[in-house]
PDB file of C-alpha atoms in Angstrom:
ATOM      1  CA  UNK M  19      35.141 101.962 145.968  1.00  0.00           C
ATOM      2  CA  UNK M  20      37.342 103.531 148.541  1.00  0.00           C
ATOM      3  CA  UNK M  21      34.437 104.829 150.394  1.00  0.00           C
ATOM      4  CA  UNK M  22      32.808 101.418 150.501  1.00  0.00           C
ATOM      5  CA  UNK M  23      36.150  99.995 151.656  1.00  0.00           C
ATOM      6  CA  UNK M  24      36.584 102.383 154.340  1.00  0.00           C
ATOM      7  CA  UNK M  25      32.979 101.794 155.646  1.00  0.00           C
ATOM      8  CA  UNK M  26      33.501  97.972 155.639  1.00  0.00           C
ATOM      9  CA  UNK M  27      36.492  98.529 157.919  1.00  0.00           C
ATOM     10  CA  UNK M  28      35.400 101.307 159.945  1.00  0.00           C
ATOM     11  CA  UNK M  29      35.599  99.020 163.198  1.00  0.00           C
ATOM     12  CA  UNK M  30      38.555  97.082 162.891  1.00  0.00           C
ATOM     13  CA  UNK M  31      40.652  97.020 166.150  1.00  0.00           C
ATOM     14  CA  UNK M  32      44.165  98.494 166.157  1.00  0.00           C
ATOM     15  CA  UNK M  33      45.976  94.984 166.534  1.00  0.00           C
ATOM     16  CA  UNK M  34      44.148  93.973 163.058  1.00  0.00           C
ATOM     17  CA  UNK M  35      45.489  96.826 161.630  1.00  0.00           C
ATOM     18  CA  UNK M  36      48.963  95.633 162.464  1.00  0.00           C
ATOM     19  CA  UNK M  37      48.444  93.141 159.604  1.00  0.00           C
ATOM     20  CA  UNK M  38      47.655  95.630 156.814  1.00  0.00           C
ATOM     21  CA  UNK M  39      50.207  96.573 154.545  1.00  0.00           C
ATOM     22  CA  UNK M  40      49.671 100.497 152.882  1.00  0.00           C
ATOM     23  CA  UNK M  41      51.542 101.229 149.781  1.00  0.00           C
ATOM     24  CA  UNK M  42      52.214 104.329 147.997  1.00  0.00           C
ATOM     25  CA  UNK M  43      52.523 102.452 144.827  1.00  0.00           C
ATOM     26  CA  UNK M  44      50.140 102.944 141.612  1.00  0.00           C
ATOM     27  CA  UNK M  45      49.772 100.553 138.514  1.00  0.00           C
ATOM     28  CA  UNK M  46      48.952 102.073 135.282  1.00  0.00           C
ATOM     29  CA  UNK M  47      48.005  99.840 132.268  1.00  0.00           C
ATOM     30  CA  UNK M  48      49.870 100.415 128.935  1.00  0.00           C
ATOM     31  CA  UNK M  49      47.044  98.995 127.126  1.00  0.00           C
ATOM     32  CA  UNK M  50      43.356  99.241 126.651  1.00  0.00           C
ATOM     33  CA  UNK M  51      41.590  96.471 129.172  1.00  0.00           C
ATOM     34  CA  UNK M  52      38.276  96.381 127.528  1.00  0.00           C
ATOM     35  CA  UNK M  53      39.078  94.415 124.470  1.00  0.00           C
ATOM     36  CA  UNK M  54      38.752  97.212 122.092  1.00  0.00           C
ATOM     37  CA  UNK M  55      41.254  98.143 119.478  1.00  0.00           C
ATOM     38  CA  UNK M  56      43.027 101.675 119.164  1.00  0.00           C
ATOM     39  CA  UNK M  57      43.025 102.945 115.729  1.00  0.00           C
ATOM     40  CA  UNK M  58      45.062 106.150 114.810  1.00  0.00           C
ATOM     41  CA  UNK M  59      45.195 107.171 111.180  1.00  0.00           C
ATOM     42  CA  UNK M  60      44.858 110.019 108.667  1.00  0.00           C
ATOM     43  CA  UNK M  61      42.155 110.024 106.172  1.00  0.00           C
ATOM     44  CA  UNK M  62      43.936 108.561 103.108  1.00  0.00           C
ATOM     45  CA  UNK M  63      45.115 105.751 105.357  1.00  0.00           C
ATOM     46  CA  UNK M  64      41.527 104.115 105.530  1.00  0.00           C
ATOM     47  CA  UNK M  65      41.963 100.514 106.558  1.00  0.00           C
ATOM     48  CA  UNK M  66      45.519 100.373 106.840  1.00  0.00           C
ATOM     49  CA  UNK M  67      46.679  97.809 109.195  1.00  0.00           C
ATOM     50  CA  UNK M  68      49.795  99.776 110.211  1.00  0.00           C
ATOM     51  CA  UNK M  69      47.330 102.190 111.985  1.00  0.00           C
ATOM     52  CA  UNK M  70      45.870  99.617 114.262  1.00  0.00           C
ATOM     53  CA  UNK M  71      47.658  99.097 117.713  1.00  0.00           C
ATOM     54  CA  UNK M  72      47.810  95.368 118.074  1.00  0.00           C
ATOM     55  CA  UNK M  73      46.039  93.621 120.956  1.00  0.00           C
ATOM     56  CA  UNK M  74      48.141  92.392 123.767  1.00  0.00           C
ATOM     57  CA  UNK M  75      47.420  88.934 125.874  1.00  0.00           C
ATOM     58  CA  UNK M  76      46.071  89.280 129.475  1.00  0.00           C
ATOM     59  CA  UNK M  77      48.744  89.832 132.146  1.00  0.00           C
ATOM     60  CA  UNK M  78      50.816  92.215 129.862  1.00  0.00           C
ATOM     61  CA  UNK M  79      51.123  94.158 132.905  1.00  0.00           C
ATOM     62  CA  UNK M  80      52.299  97.720 133.237  1.00  0.00           C
ATOM     63  CA  UNK M  81      54.628  99.924 135.116  1.00  0.00           C
ATOM     64  CA  UNK M  82      54.208  99.972 139.054  1.00  0.00           C
ATOM     65  CA  UNK M  83      55.443 103.579 139.980  1.00  0.00           C
TER      66      UNK M  83
END
């Protein structure tokens, strides 16, 4: 993705770069975004609801560092 972005913006003029904001912030997701559930259990806890991480609605966010 970064290489494609760099190639697309290779010939941008200096005055255009004045309108671009660069940030060193990174966003990390706390929950799975592919719709799957995470299950963590011991052998004897088969099908225990307490072992399933609940789903989070879209936009739950994550920390920005």
